[in-house]
Amino acid sequence: MKRVDIKTGFLCNNNCLFCVQADNKLKGNRSFEDIKEDLIGSKERCEGVVFTGGEVTIRKDFFDLVKLAKELGYKTIQIQTNGRMFASLDFCKKTIAAGATEFSPALHGYCKEQHDYLTRSPGSFNQTVKGIKNLKSLGAYVLTNTVVVRSNYTNLPQIARLLVKLNADQFQFAFVHPMGNAWKNFNNIVPRISLAAPYMHKGLQIGIDAGKRVMAEAMPYCLMHGYEDYVAEIVIPETEIRGKTSQNTDSFDKQRKEQGKAKFPQCKKCKYDNICEGPWREYPEKLGPAEFHPIGDM
Ligand code: SF4
């Protein structure tokens, strides 16, 4: 099922140390009419919509956007969010009544100190956790995202345990994309990917053992030994991106492979060369290709 990722604008009530959209914040939010045009335009090709930002839930017309997507006939309506607004049960009920079918809140820490440090927003951990609890109490489908950075990678198993306890349906660990704030703060934010990998595996295993659907994004196969089936890129649905930004594309898959990710001369000798996208290209630009070792014989 193809889906459209609608970037609704760049305003946000968090201010994450690793925000990839930080450079776009001055562009503000898009108008309702502008977004409506994209929703109508993509409907003939897409059955699902994902609202992203910035933070779509802080828009005054948030419920109207969700209602419009439902009226247009989108079968799945996913809200990608920092989760804070869902700390209000009433807000959750209204969003579900408007037509949202899936919620993708971001949880970056196992405790308030860690999460709030990364979001630079005091109180955000408690709100996001409450949001997940509220959504689950209403029977909503919750798939979380955790950005893997220097200050949280050793705690990924604890984050996984918390997500299992919160009864999230699915969780993803996404190796940080060094763009925006993450590029500016590279040395403080981006860990060695080969050091983060074992902790990602431990966290994934906790989810697997609990019967959860789990995945890891932006992790090449050579760093996913034993967890190859959990590489996110093989299950990300075909997606187009609409947002009046340079990220607009008819194929996120193609854009990622051709512009976003990096491969290396040694990849030619790797049995995963055909299906592996490699790491985000900014990573080896700073830290080189030495951590990526070809697997098996061709
Ligand atoms: S060596 Fe290259 S192709 Fe093989 S898994 Fe690593 S990054 Fe992917």
PDB file of C-alpha atoms and ligand atoms in Angstrom:
ATOM      1  CA  MET A   1       0.000   0.000   0.000  1.00  0.00           C
ATOM      2  CA  LYS A   2       1.540   3.290  -1.063  1.00  0.00           C
ATOM      3  CA  ARG A   3       1.326   6.158   1.372  1.00  0.00           C
ATOM      4  CA  VAL A   4       1.969   9.895   1.353  1.00  0.00           C
ATOM      5  CA  ASP A   5       4.050  11.613   4.012  1.00  0.00           C
ATOM      6  CA  ILE A   6       2.550  15.079   4.424  1.00  0.00           C
ATOM      7  CA  LYS A   7       4.949  17.550   6.013  1.00  0.00           C
ATOM      8  CA  THR A   8       2.579  20.000   7.659  1.00  0.00           C
ATOM      9  CA  GLY A   9       5.238  22.518   8.654  1.00  0.00           C
ATOM     10  CA  PHE A  10       8.132  22.889  11.035  1.00  0.00           C
ATOM     11  CA  LEU A  11       6.865  24.424  14.280  1.00  0.00           C
ATOM     12  CA  CYS A  12       7.305  22.166  17.292  1.00  0.00           C
ATOM     13  CA  ASN A  13       6.859  22.246  21.073  1.00  0.00           C
ATOM     14  CA  ASN A  14      10.068  20.214  21.513  1.00  0.00           C
ATOM     15  CA  ASN A  15      13.530  21.458  20.559  1.00  0.00           C
ATOM     16  CA  CYS A  16      15.497  18.231  20.131  1.00  0.00           C
ATOM     17  CA  LEU A  17      19.281  18.287  20.216  1.00  0.00           C
ATOM     18  CA  PHE A  18      19.275  16.054  17.115  1.00  0.00           C
ATOM     19  CA  CYS A  19      16.331  17.622  15.197  1.00  0.00           C
ATOM     20  CA  VAL A  20      16.838  17.034  11.450  1.00  0.00           C
ATOM     21  CA  GLN A  21      14.367  19.816  10.629  1.00  0.00           C
ATOM     22  CA  ALA A  22      16.007  22.476  12.814  1.00  0.00           C
ATOM     23  CA  ASP A  23      17.198  24.484   9.798  1.00  0.00           C
ATOM     24  CA  ASN A  24      13.629  24.646   8.455  1.00  0.00           C
ATOM     25  CA  LYS A  25      11.999  26.019  11.604  1.00  0.00           C
ATOM     26  CA  LEU A  26      11.943  29.600  10.322  1.00  0.00           C
ATOM     27  CA  LYS A  27       9.734  28.458   7.444  1.00  0.00           C
ATOM     28  CA  GLY A  28       6.949  27.957  10.003  1.00  0.00           C
ATOM     29  CA  ASN A  29       3.813  25.960   9.250  1.00  0.00           C
ATOM     30  CA  ARG A  30       2.049  25.427   5.940  1.00  0.00           C
ATOM     31  CA  SER A  31      -1.496  26.668   5.376  1.00  0.00           C
ATOM     32  CA  PHE A  32      -4.512  24.366   5.521  1.00  0.00           C
ATOM     33  CA  GLU A  33      -5.263  25.040   1.835  1.00  0.00           C
ATOM     34  CA  ASP A  34      -1.724  24.168   0.839  1.00  0.00           C
ATOM     35  CA  ILE A  35      -1.884  20.841   2.668  1.00  0.00           C
ATOM     36  CA  LYS A  36      -5.391  20.159   1.331  1.00  0.00           C
ATOM     37  CA  GLU A  37      -4.027  20.473  -2.209  1.00  0.00           C
ATOM     38  CA  ASP A  38      -1.399  17.795  -1.457  1.00  0.00           C
ATOM     39  CA  LEU A  39      -3.901  15.481   0.241  1.00  0.00           C
ATOM     40  CA  ILE A  40      -6.198  15.676  -2.786  1.00  0.00           C
ATOM     41  CA  GLY A  41      -3.310  15.363  -5.248  1.00  0.00           C
ATOM     42  CA  SER A  42      -1.841  12.238  -3.650  1.00  0.00           C
ATOM     43  CA  LYS A  43      -5.135  10.429  -3.083  1.00  0.00           C
ATOM     44  CA  GLU A  44      -5.241   8.859  -6.539  1.00  0.00           C
ATOM     45  CA  ARG A  45      -1.886   7.141  -5.884  1.00  0.00           C
ATOM     46  CA  CYS A  46      -1.899   6.557  -2.119  1.00  0.00           C
ATOM     47  CA  GLU A  47      -4.140   4.672   0.300  1.00  0.00           C
ATOM     48  CA  GLY A  48      -2.408   5.829   3.463  1.00  0.00           C
ATOM     49  CA  VAL A  49      -1.301   9.193   4.850  1.00  0.00           C
ATOM     50  CA  VAL A  50       1.272  10.025   7.513  1.00  0.00           C
ATOM     51  CA  PHE A  51       1.088  13.513   8.998  1.00  0.00           C
ATOM     52  CA  THR A  52       4.551  14.696  10.026  1.00  0.00           C
ATOM     53  CA  GLY A  53       6.173  17.999  10.963  1.00  0.00           C
ATOM     54  CA  GLY A  54       7.440  19.722  12.976  1.00  0.00           C
ATOM     55  CA  GLU A  55       4.661  18.744  15.329  1.00  0.00           C
ATOM     56  CA  VAL A  56       1.288  18.437  13.637  1.00  0.00           C
ATOM     57  CA  THR A  57      -0.701  18.121  16.885  1.00  0.00           C
ATOM     58  CA  ILE A  58      -0.022  21.726  17.940  1.00  0.00           C
ATOM     59  CA  ARG A  59      -1.731  23.119  14.826  1.00  0.00           C
ATOM     60  CA  LYS A  60      -5.122  24.751  15.448  1.00  0.00           C
ATOM     61  CA  ASP A  61      -6.512  22.935  12.413  1.00  0.00           C
ATOM     62  CA  PHE A  62      -5.110  19.516  13.415  1.00  0.00           C
ATOM     63  CA  PHE A  63      -8.490  17.797  13.799  1.00  0.00           C
ATOM     64  CA  ASP A  64      -9.714  19.374  10.539  1.00  0.00           C
ATOM     65  CA  LEU A  65      -6.692  17.948   8.694  1.00  0.00           C
ATOM     66  CA  VAL A  66      -7.342  14.462  10.064  1.00  0.00           C
ATOM     67  CA  LYS A  67     -11.067  14.755   9.221  1.00  0.00           C
ATOM     68  CA  LEU A  68     -10.232  15.872   5.699  1.00  0.00           C
ATOM     69  CA  ALA A  69      -7.931  12.881   5.175  1.00  0.00           C
ATOM     70  CA  LYS A  70     -10.720  10.598   6.344  1.00  0.00           C
ATOM     71  CA  GLU A  71     -13.311  12.279   4.096  1.00  0.00           C
ATOM     72  CA  LEU A  72     -10.982  11.898   1.135  1.00  0.00           C
ATOM     73  CA  GLY A  73     -10.946   8.153   1.787  1.00  0.00           C
ATOM     74  CA  TYR A  74      -7.428   7.465   3.080  1.00  0.00           C
ATOM     75  CA  LYS A  75      -7.543   4.005   4.671  1.00  0.00           C
ATOM     76  CA  THR A  76      -4.778   4.548   7.210  1.00  0.00           C
ATOM     77  CA  ILE A  77      -4.090   7.892   8.860  1.00  0.00           C
ATOM     78  CA  GLN A  78      -0.916   7.922  10.943  1.00  0.00           C
ATOM     79  CA  ILE A  79       0.107  10.746  13.262  1.00  0.00           C
ATOM     80  CA  GLN A  80       3.869  11.075  13.657  1.00  0.00           C
ATOM     81  CA  THR A  81       4.280  13.045  16.845  1.00  0.00           C
ATOM     82  CA  ASN A  82       6.349  13.808  19.898  1.00  0.00           C
ATOM     83  CA  GLY A  83       3.305  12.523  21.779  1.00  0.00           C
ATOM     84  CA  ARG A  84       2.982  15.378  24.255  1.00  0.00           C
ATOM     85  CA  MET A  85      -0.502  16.554  23.304  1.00  0.00           C
ATOM     86  CA  PHE A  86      -1.842  13.039  23.855  1.00  0.00           C
ATOM     87  CA  ALA A  87      -1.249  13.478  27.581  1.00  0.00           C
ATOM     88  CA  SER A  88      -4.835  14.752  27.409  1.00  0.00           C
ATOM     89  CA  LEU A  89      -7.268  11.844  27.147  1.00  0.00           C
ATOM     90  CA  ASP A  90      -9.833  14.172  25.595  1.00  0.00           C
ATOM     91  CA  PHE A  91      -7.330  15.133  22.884  1.00  0.00           C
ATOM     92  CA  CYS A  92      -6.737  11.418  22.150  1.00  0.00           C
ATOM     93  CA  LYS A  93     -10.484  10.787  21.868  1.00  0.00           C
ATOM     94  CA  LYS A  94     -10.978  13.714  19.500  1.00  0.00           C
ATOM     95  CA  THR A  95      -8.086  12.588  17.275  1.00  0.00           C
ATOM     96  CA  ILE A  96      -9.446   9.051  17.038  1.00  0.00           C
ATOM     97  CA  ALA A  97     -12.958  10.370  16.386  1.00  0.00           C
ATOM     98  CA  ALA A  98     -11.564  12.554  13.585  1.00  0.00           C
ATOM     99  CA  GLY A  99     -10.241   9.415  11.876  1.00  0.00           C
ATOM    100  CA  ALA A 100      -6.626   8.754  12.940  1.00  0.00           C
ATOM    101  CA  THR A 101      -5.832   5.037  12.838  1.00  0.00           C
ATOM    102  CA  GLU A 102      -2.178   4.857  13.995  1.00  0.00           C
ATOM    103  CA  PHE A 103       0.024   6.880  16.316  1.00  0.00           C
ATOM    104  CA  SER A 104       3.777   7.149  16.137  1.00  0.00           C
ATOM    105  CA  PRO A 105       5.067   8.953  19.238  1.00  0.00           C
ATOM    106  CA  ALA A 106       8.798   9.453  19.819  1.00  0.00           C
ATOM    107  CA  LEU A 107      10.401   8.271  23.034  1.00  0.00           C
ATOM    108  CA  HIS A 108      14.132   8.937  23.317  1.00  0.00           C
ATOM    109  CA  GLY A 109      14.891   8.076  26.914  1.00  0.00           C
ATOM    110  CA  TYR A 110      14.157   5.485  29.589  1.00  0.00           C
ATOM    111  CA  CYS A 111      13.695   8.198  32.218  1.00  0.00           C
ATOM    112  CA  LYS A 112      12.685  11.840  32.328  1.00  0.00           C
ATOM    113  CA  GLU A 113      16.242  13.120  32.758  1.00  0.00           C
ATOM    114  CA  GLN A 114      17.435  11.406  29.580  1.00  0.00           C
ATOM    115  CA  HIS A 115      14.405  12.167  27.388  1.00  0.00           C
ATOM    116  CA  ASP A 116      13.992  15.779  28.545  1.00  0.00           C
ATOM    117  CA  TYR A 117      17.732  16.436  28.069  1.00  0.00           C
ATOM    118  CA  LEU A 118      17.416  15.331  24.440  1.00  0.00           C
ATOM    119  CA  THR A 119      14.148  17.186  23.737  1.00  0.00           C
ATOM    120  CA  ARG A 120      15.313  20.252  25.717  1.00  0.00           C
ATOM    121  CA  SER A 121      11.717  20.401  26.952  1.00  0.00           C
ATOM    122  CA  PRO A 122      11.133  19.866  30.678  1.00  0.00           C
ATOM    123  CA  GLY A 123       8.107  17.671  31.322  1.00  0.00           C
ATOM    124  CA  SER A 124       8.110  16.144  27.840  1.00  0.00           C
ATOM    125  CA  PHE A 125       8.915  12.602  29.030  1.00  0.00           C
ATOM    126  CA  ASN A 126       5.990  12.501  31.447  1.00  0.00           C
ATOM    127  CA  GLN A 127       3.627  13.853  28.802  1.00  0.00           C
ATOM    128  CA  THR A 128       4.762  11.432  26.091  1.00  0.00           C
ATOM    129  CA  VAL A 129       4.554   8.432  28.429  1.00  0.00           C
ATOM    130  CA  LYS A 130       1.079   9.539  29.546  1.00  0.00           C
ATOM    131  CA  GLY A 131       0.173   9.998  25.880  1.00  0.00           C
ATOM    132  CA  ILE A 132       1.162   6.420  25.053  1.00  0.00           C
ATOM    133  CA  LYS A 133      -0.796   5.123  28.053  1.00  0.00           C
ATOM    134  CA  ASN A 134      -3.872   7.145  27.052  1.00  0.00           C
ATOM    135  CA  LEU A 135      -3.755   5.999  23.442  1.00  0.00           C
ATOM    136  CA  LYS A 136      -3.369   2.370  24.460  1.00  0.00           C
ATOM    137  CA  SER A 137      -6.238   2.695  26.961  1.00  0.00           C
ATOM    138  CA  LEU A 138      -8.433   3.645  23.995  1.00  0.00           C
ATOM    139  CA  GLY A 139      -7.259   0.659  21.951  1.00  0.00           C
ATOM    140  CA  ALA A 140      -5.207   2.713  19.469  1.00  0.00           C
ATOM    141  CA  TYR A 141      -2.330   1.204  17.472  1.00  0.00           C
ATOM    142  CA  VAL A 142       0.928   2.703  18.768  1.00  0.00           C
ATOM    143  CA  LEU A 143       4.265   2.363  16.984  1.00  0.00           C
ATOM    144  CA  THR A 144       7.047   4.323  18.612  1.00  0.00           C
ATOM    145  CA  ASN A 145      10.309   5.717  17.310  1.00  0.00           C
ATOM    146  CA  THR A 146      13.504   6.161  19.329  1.00  0.00           C
ATOM    147  CA  VAL A 147      16.408   8.110  17.840  1.00  0.00           C
ATOM    148  CA  VAL A 148      19.666   6.411  18.788  1.00  0.00           C
ATOM    149  CA  VAL A 149      22.275   8.926  19.944  1.00  0.00           C
ATOM    150  CA  ARG A 150      25.395   9.033  22.115  1.00  0.00           C
ATOM    151  CA  SER A 151      23.579   9.728  25.338  1.00  0.00           C
ATOM    152  CA  ASN A 152      20.948   6.972  25.064  1.00  0.00           C
ATOM    153  CA  TYR A 153      22.449   4.056  23.138  1.00  0.00           C
ATOM    154  CA  THR A 154      23.601   2.081  26.162  1.00  0.00           C
ATOM    155  CA  ASN A 155      20.100   2.456  27.605  1.00  0.00           C
ATOM    156  CA  LEU A 156      18.226   1.027  24.610  1.00  0.00           C
ATOM    157  CA  PRO A 157      17.431  -2.195  26.524  1.00  0.00           C
ATOM    158  CA  GLN A 158      15.812  -0.112  29.299  1.00  0.00           C
ATOM    159  CA  ILE A 159      13.870   1.891  26.695  1.00  0.00           C
ATOM    160  CA  ALA A 160      12.696  -1.384  25.135  1.00  0.00           C
ATOM    161  CA  ARG A 161      11.556  -2.662  28.554  1.00  0.00           C
ATOM    162  CA  LEU A 162       9.640   0.571  29.144  1.00  0.00           C
ATOM    163  CA  LEU A 163       7.943   0.309  25.743  1.00  0.00           C
ATOM    164  CA  VAL A 164       6.939  -3.295  26.454  1.00  0.00           C
ATOM    165  CA  LYS A 165       5.561  -2.181  29.830  1.00  0.00           C
ATOM    166  CA  LEU A 166       3.611   0.604  28.107  1.00  0.00           C
ATOM    167  CA  ASN A 167       2.236  -2.039  25.740  1.00  0.00           C
ATOM    168  CA  ALA A 168       3.367  -0.261  22.541  1.00  0.00           C
ATOM    169  CA  ASP A 169       2.368  -2.430  19.587  1.00  0.00           C
ATOM    170  CA  GLN A 170       5.583  -1.827  17.704  1.00  0.00           C
ATOM    171  CA  PHE A 171       8.848   0.025  18.206  1.00  0.00           C
ATOM    172  CA  GLN A 172      11.695   1.222  16.055  1.00  0.00           C
ATOM    173  CA  PHE A 173      15.236   2.299  16.899  1.00  0.00           C
ATOM    174  CA  ALA A 174      16.437   4.799  14.295  1.00  0.00           C
ATOM    175  CA  PHE A 175      20.158   5.481  14.126  1.00  0.00           C
ATOM    176  CA  VAL A 176      20.450   9.279  14.205  1.00  0.00           C
ATOM    177  CA  HIS A 177      20.491  11.031  10.830  1.00  0.00           C
ATOM    178  CA  PRO A 178      23.291  13.608  11.080  1.00  0.00           C
ATOM    179  CA  MET A 179      21.366  16.537   9.581  1.00  0.00           C
ATOM    180  CA  GLY A 180      20.177  19.817  11.070  1.00  0.00           C
ATOM    181  CA  ASN A 181      20.987  19.962  14.792  1.00  0.00           C
ATOM    182  CA  ALA A 182      22.524  16.463  14.707  1.00  0.00           C
ATOM    183  CA  TRP A 183      25.035  17.669  12.108  1.00  0.00           C
ATOM    184  CA  LYS A 184      25.806  20.845  14.063  1.00  0.00           C
ATOM    185  CA  ASN A 185      26.245  18.854  17.304  1.00  0.00           C
ATOM    186  CA  PHE A 186      27.809  15.829  15.577  1.00  0.00           C
ATOM    187  CA  ASN A 187      30.518  15.079  18.132  1.00  0.00           C
ATOM    188  CA  ASN A 188      28.106  15.201  21.061  1.00  0.00           C
ATOM    189  CA  ILE A 189      25.232  13.451  19.350  1.00  0.00           C
ATOM    190  CA  VAL A 190      26.415  10.792  16.923  1.00  0.00           C
ATOM    191  CA  PRO A 191      27.811   7.594  18.463  1.00  0.00           C
ATOM    192  CA  ARG A 192      30.050   5.088  16.743  1.00  0.00           C
ATOM    193  CA  ILE A 193      27.504   2.940  14.931  1.00  0.00           C
ATOM    194  CA  SER A 194      29.410  -0.262  15.727  1.00  0.00           C
ATOM    195  CA  LEU A 195      29.266   0.548  19.452  1.00  0.00           C
ATOM    196  CA  ALA A 196      25.538   1.267  19.326  1.00  0.00           C
ATOM    197  CA  ALA A 197      24.688  -1.903  17.360  1.00  0.00           C
ATOM    198  CA  PRO A 198      24.937  -4.470  20.219  1.00  0.00           C
ATOM    199  CA  TYR A 199      22.669  -2.363  22.429  1.00  0.00           C
ATOM    200  CA  MET A 200      20.186  -2.016  19.568  1.00  0.00           C
ATOM    201  CA  HIS A 201      20.181  -5.811  19.221  1.00  0.00           C
ATOM    202  CA  LYS A 202      19.569  -6.267  22.961  1.00  0.00           C
ATOM    203  CA  GLY A 203      16.674  -3.812  22.819  1.00  0.00           C
ATOM    204  CA  LEU A 204      15.205  -5.477  19.733  1.00  0.00           C
ATOM    205  CA  GLN A 205      15.452  -8.883  21.419  1.00  0.00           C
ATOM    206  CA  ILE A 206      13.478  -7.609  24.421  1.00  0.00           C
ATOM    207  CA  GLY A 207      10.705  -6.563  22.029  1.00  0.00           C
ATOM    208  CA  ILE A 208      10.879  -9.829  20.081  1.00  0.00           C
ATOM    209  CA  ASP A 209      10.652 -11.873  23.287  1.00  0.00           C
ATOM    210  CA  ALA A 210       7.580  -9.867  24.278  1.00  0.00           C
ATOM    211  CA  GLY A 211       5.918 -10.553  20.914  1.00  0.00           C
ATOM    212  CA  LYS A 212       6.290  -6.990  19.625  1.00  0.00           C
ATOM    213  CA  ARG A 213       6.978  -5.943  16.059  1.00  0.00           C
ATOM    214  CA  VAL A 214      10.401  -4.267  16.135  1.00  0.00           C
ATOM    215  CA  MET A 215      12.841  -2.759  13.661  1.00  0.00           C
ATOM    216  CA  ALA A 216      16.055  -0.780  13.325  1.00  0.00           C
ATOM    217  CA  GLU A 217      16.399   2.045  10.808  1.00  0.00           C
ATOM    218  CA  ALA A 218      19.564   3.205   9.037  1.00  0.00           C
ATOM    219  CA  MET A 219      21.496   0.133  10.162  1.00  0.00           C
ATOM    220  CA  PRO A 220      23.442  -1.663   7.408  1.00  0.00           C
ATOM    221  CA  TYR A 221      23.296  -5.463   7.399  1.00  0.00           C
ATOM    222  CA  CYS A 222      26.946  -5.807   8.423  1.00  0.00           C
ATOM    223  CA  LEU A 223      25.945  -4.329  11.796  1.00  0.00           C
ATOM    224  CA  MET A 224      22.774  -6.390  12.177  1.00  0.00           C
ATOM    225  CA  HIS A 225      24.197  -9.897  12.455  1.00  0.00           C
ATOM    226  CA  GLY A 226      21.426 -12.190  13.709  1.00  0.00           C
ATOM    227  CA  TYR A 227      18.879  -9.381  13.348  1.00  0.00           C
ATOM    228  CA  GLU A 228      18.842  -9.044   9.565  1.00  0.00           C
ATOM    229  CA  ASP A 229      15.069  -9.598   9.480  1.00  0.00           C
ATOM    230  CA  TYR A 230      14.583  -6.445  11.519  1.00  0.00           C
ATOM    231  CA  VAL A 231      16.173  -3.971   9.093  1.00  0.00           C
ATOM    232  CA  ALA A 232      13.432  -1.341   8.706  1.00  0.00           C
ATOM    233  CA  GLU A 233      14.131  -0.354   5.125  1.00  0.00           C
ATOM    234  CA  ILE A 234      12.872  -3.662   3.752  1.00  0.00           C
ATOM    235  CA  VAL A 235       9.421  -3.101   5.227  1.00  0.00           C
ATOM    236  CA  ILE A 236       8.977   0.663   4.872  1.00  0.00           C
ATOM    237  CA  PRO A 237       5.967   1.001   2.530  1.00  0.00           C
ATOM    238  CA  GLU A 238       6.362   2.793  -0.781  1.00  0.00           C
ATOM    239  CA  THR A 239       6.110   6.466   0.179  1.00  0.00           C
ATOM    240  CA  GLU A 240       5.878   9.829  -1.536  1.00  0.00           C
ATOM    241  CA  ILE A 241       6.711  13.005   0.378  1.00  0.00           C
ATOM    242  CA  ARG A 242       4.789  16.260   0.012  1.00  0.00           C
ATOM    243  CA  GLY A 243       5.743  19.379   1.889  1.00  0.00           C
ATOM    244  CA  LYS A 244       6.928  22.183  -0.395  1.00  0.00           C
ATOM    245  CA  THR A 245      10.485  21.469   0.732  1.00  0.00           C
ATOM    246  CA  SER A 246      13.606  20.048  -0.849  1.00  0.00           C
ATOM    247  CA  GLN A 247      12.540  16.723   0.695  1.00  0.00           C
ATOM    248  CA  ASN A 248       9.580  16.454  -1.713  1.00  0.00           C
ATOM    249  CA  THR A 249       9.819  13.273  -3.711  1.00  0.00           C
ATOM    250  CA  ASP A 250       7.648  10.796  -5.613  1.00  0.00           C
ATOM    251  CA  SER A 251       9.714   7.987  -4.098  1.00  0.00           C
ATOM    252  CA  PHE A 252      11.259   8.174  -0.637  1.00  0.00           C
ATOM    253  CA  ASP A 253      12.847   4.795  -1.327  1.00  0.00           C
ATOM    254  CA  LYS A 254      14.678   6.096  -4.405  1.00  0.00           C
ATOM    255  CA  GLN A 255      15.637   9.365  -2.695  1.00  0.00           C
ATOM    256  CA  ARG A 256      17.087   7.501   0.287  1.00  0.00           C
ATOM    257  CA  LYS A 257      19.120   5.138  -1.851  1.00  0.00           C
ATOM    258  CA  GLU A 258      20.355   7.726  -4.370  1.00  0.00           C
ATOM    259  CA  GLN A 259      20.930  10.750  -2.147  1.00  0.00           C
ATOM    260  CA  GLY A 260      20.493   9.843   1.513  1.00  0.00           C
ATOM    261  CA  LYS A 261      22.643   6.781   2.076  1.00  0.00           C
ATOM    262  CA  ALA A 262      26.259   5.823   1.357  1.00  0.00           C
ATOM    263  CA  LYS A 263      27.842   2.617   0.062  1.00  0.00           C
ATOM    264  CA  PHE A 264      31.558   1.785  -0.112  1.00  0.00           C
ATOM    265  CA  PRO A 265      33.979   0.078  -2.493  1.00  0.00           C
ATOM    266  CA  GLN A 266      34.084  -2.963  -0.153  1.00  0.00           C
ATOM    267  CA  CYS A 267      30.282  -3.371  -0.482  1.00  0.00           C
ATOM    268  CA  LYS A 268      30.845  -4.926  -3.923  1.00  0.00           C
ATOM    269  CA  LYS A 269      32.183  -7.999  -2.099  1.00  0.00           C
ATOM    270  CA  CYS A 270      29.232  -8.225   0.316  1.00  0.00           C
ATOM    271  CA  LYS A 271      26.348 -10.645  -0.069  1.00  0.00           C
ATOM    272  CA  TYR A 272      23.923  -7.930   1.043  1.00  0.00           C
ATOM    273  CA  ASP A 273      25.069  -5.414  -1.557  1.00  0.00           C
ATOM    274  CA  ASN A 274      21.832  -5.678  -3.554  1.00  0.00           C
ATOM    275  CA  ILE A 275      19.475  -5.031  -0.661  1.00  0.00           C
ATOM    276  CA  CYS A 276      21.572  -2.943   1.744  1.00  0.00           C
ATOM    277  CA  GLU A 277      21.256   0.848   1.615  1.00  0.00           C
ATOM    278  CA  GLY A 278      24.299   1.521   3.818  1.00  0.00           C
ATOM    279  CA  PRO A 279      24.391   4.193   6.561  1.00  0.00           C
ATOM    280  CA  TRP A 280      23.254   7.818   6.212  1.00  0.00           C
ATOM    281  CA  ARG A 281      25.887   9.420   3.956  1.00  0.00           C
ATOM    282  CA  GLU A 282      26.881  12.057   6.520  1.00  0.00           C
ATOM    283  CA  TYR A 283      28.142   9.356   8.906  1.00  0.00           C
ATOM    284  CA  PRO A 284      31.143   8.138   6.856  1.00  0.00           C
ATOM    285  CA  GLU A 285      31.791  11.730   5.736  1.00  0.00           C
ATOM    286  CA  LYS A 286      32.800  12.394   9.338  1.00  0.00           C
ATOM    287  CA  LEU A 287      33.833   8.976  10.658  1.00  0.00           C
ATOM    288  CA  GLY A 288      34.955   7.030   7.607  1.00  0.00           C
ATOM    289  CA  PRO A 289      33.996   3.587   6.237  1.00  0.00           C
ATOM    290  CA  ALA A 290      36.093   1.316   8.489  1.00  0.00           C
ATOM    291  CA  GLU A 291      33.162  -0.063  10.517  1.00  0.00           C
ATOM    292  CA  PHE A 292      31.410  -1.552   7.468  1.00  0.00           C
ATOM    293  CA  HIS A 293      32.772  -5.030   6.696  1.00  0.00           C
ATOM    294  CA  PRO A 294      31.475  -7.076   3.775  1.00  0.00           C
ATOM    295  CA  ILE A 295      29.573 -10.203   4.768  1.00  0.00           C
ATOM    296  CA  GLY A 296      30.204 -13.638   3.239  1.00  0.00           C
ATOM    297  CA  ASP A 297      31.318 -14.515  -0.244  1.00  0.00           C
ATOM    298  CA  MET A 298      29.630 -13.377  -3.396  1.00  0.00           C
TER     299      MET A 298
HETATM  300  S1  SF4 B   1      29.490  -3.996   3.714  1.00  0.00           S
HETATM  301 FE1  SF4 B   1      28.262  -2.507   2.592  1.00  0.00          FE
HETATM  302  S2  SF4 B   1      26.662  -3.699   1.554  1.00  0.00           S
HETATM  303 FE2  SF4 B   1      27.538  -5.004   3.136  1.00  0.00          FE
HETATM  304  S3  SF4 B   1      26.150  -4.715   4.824  1.00  0.00           S
HETATM  305 FE3  SF4 B   1      27.873  -3.287   5.102  1.00  0.00          FE
HETATM  306  S4  SF4 B   1      27.226  -1.355   4.191  1.00  0.00           S
HETATM  307 FE4  SF4 B   1      25.835  -2.980   3.488  1.00  0.00          FE
END
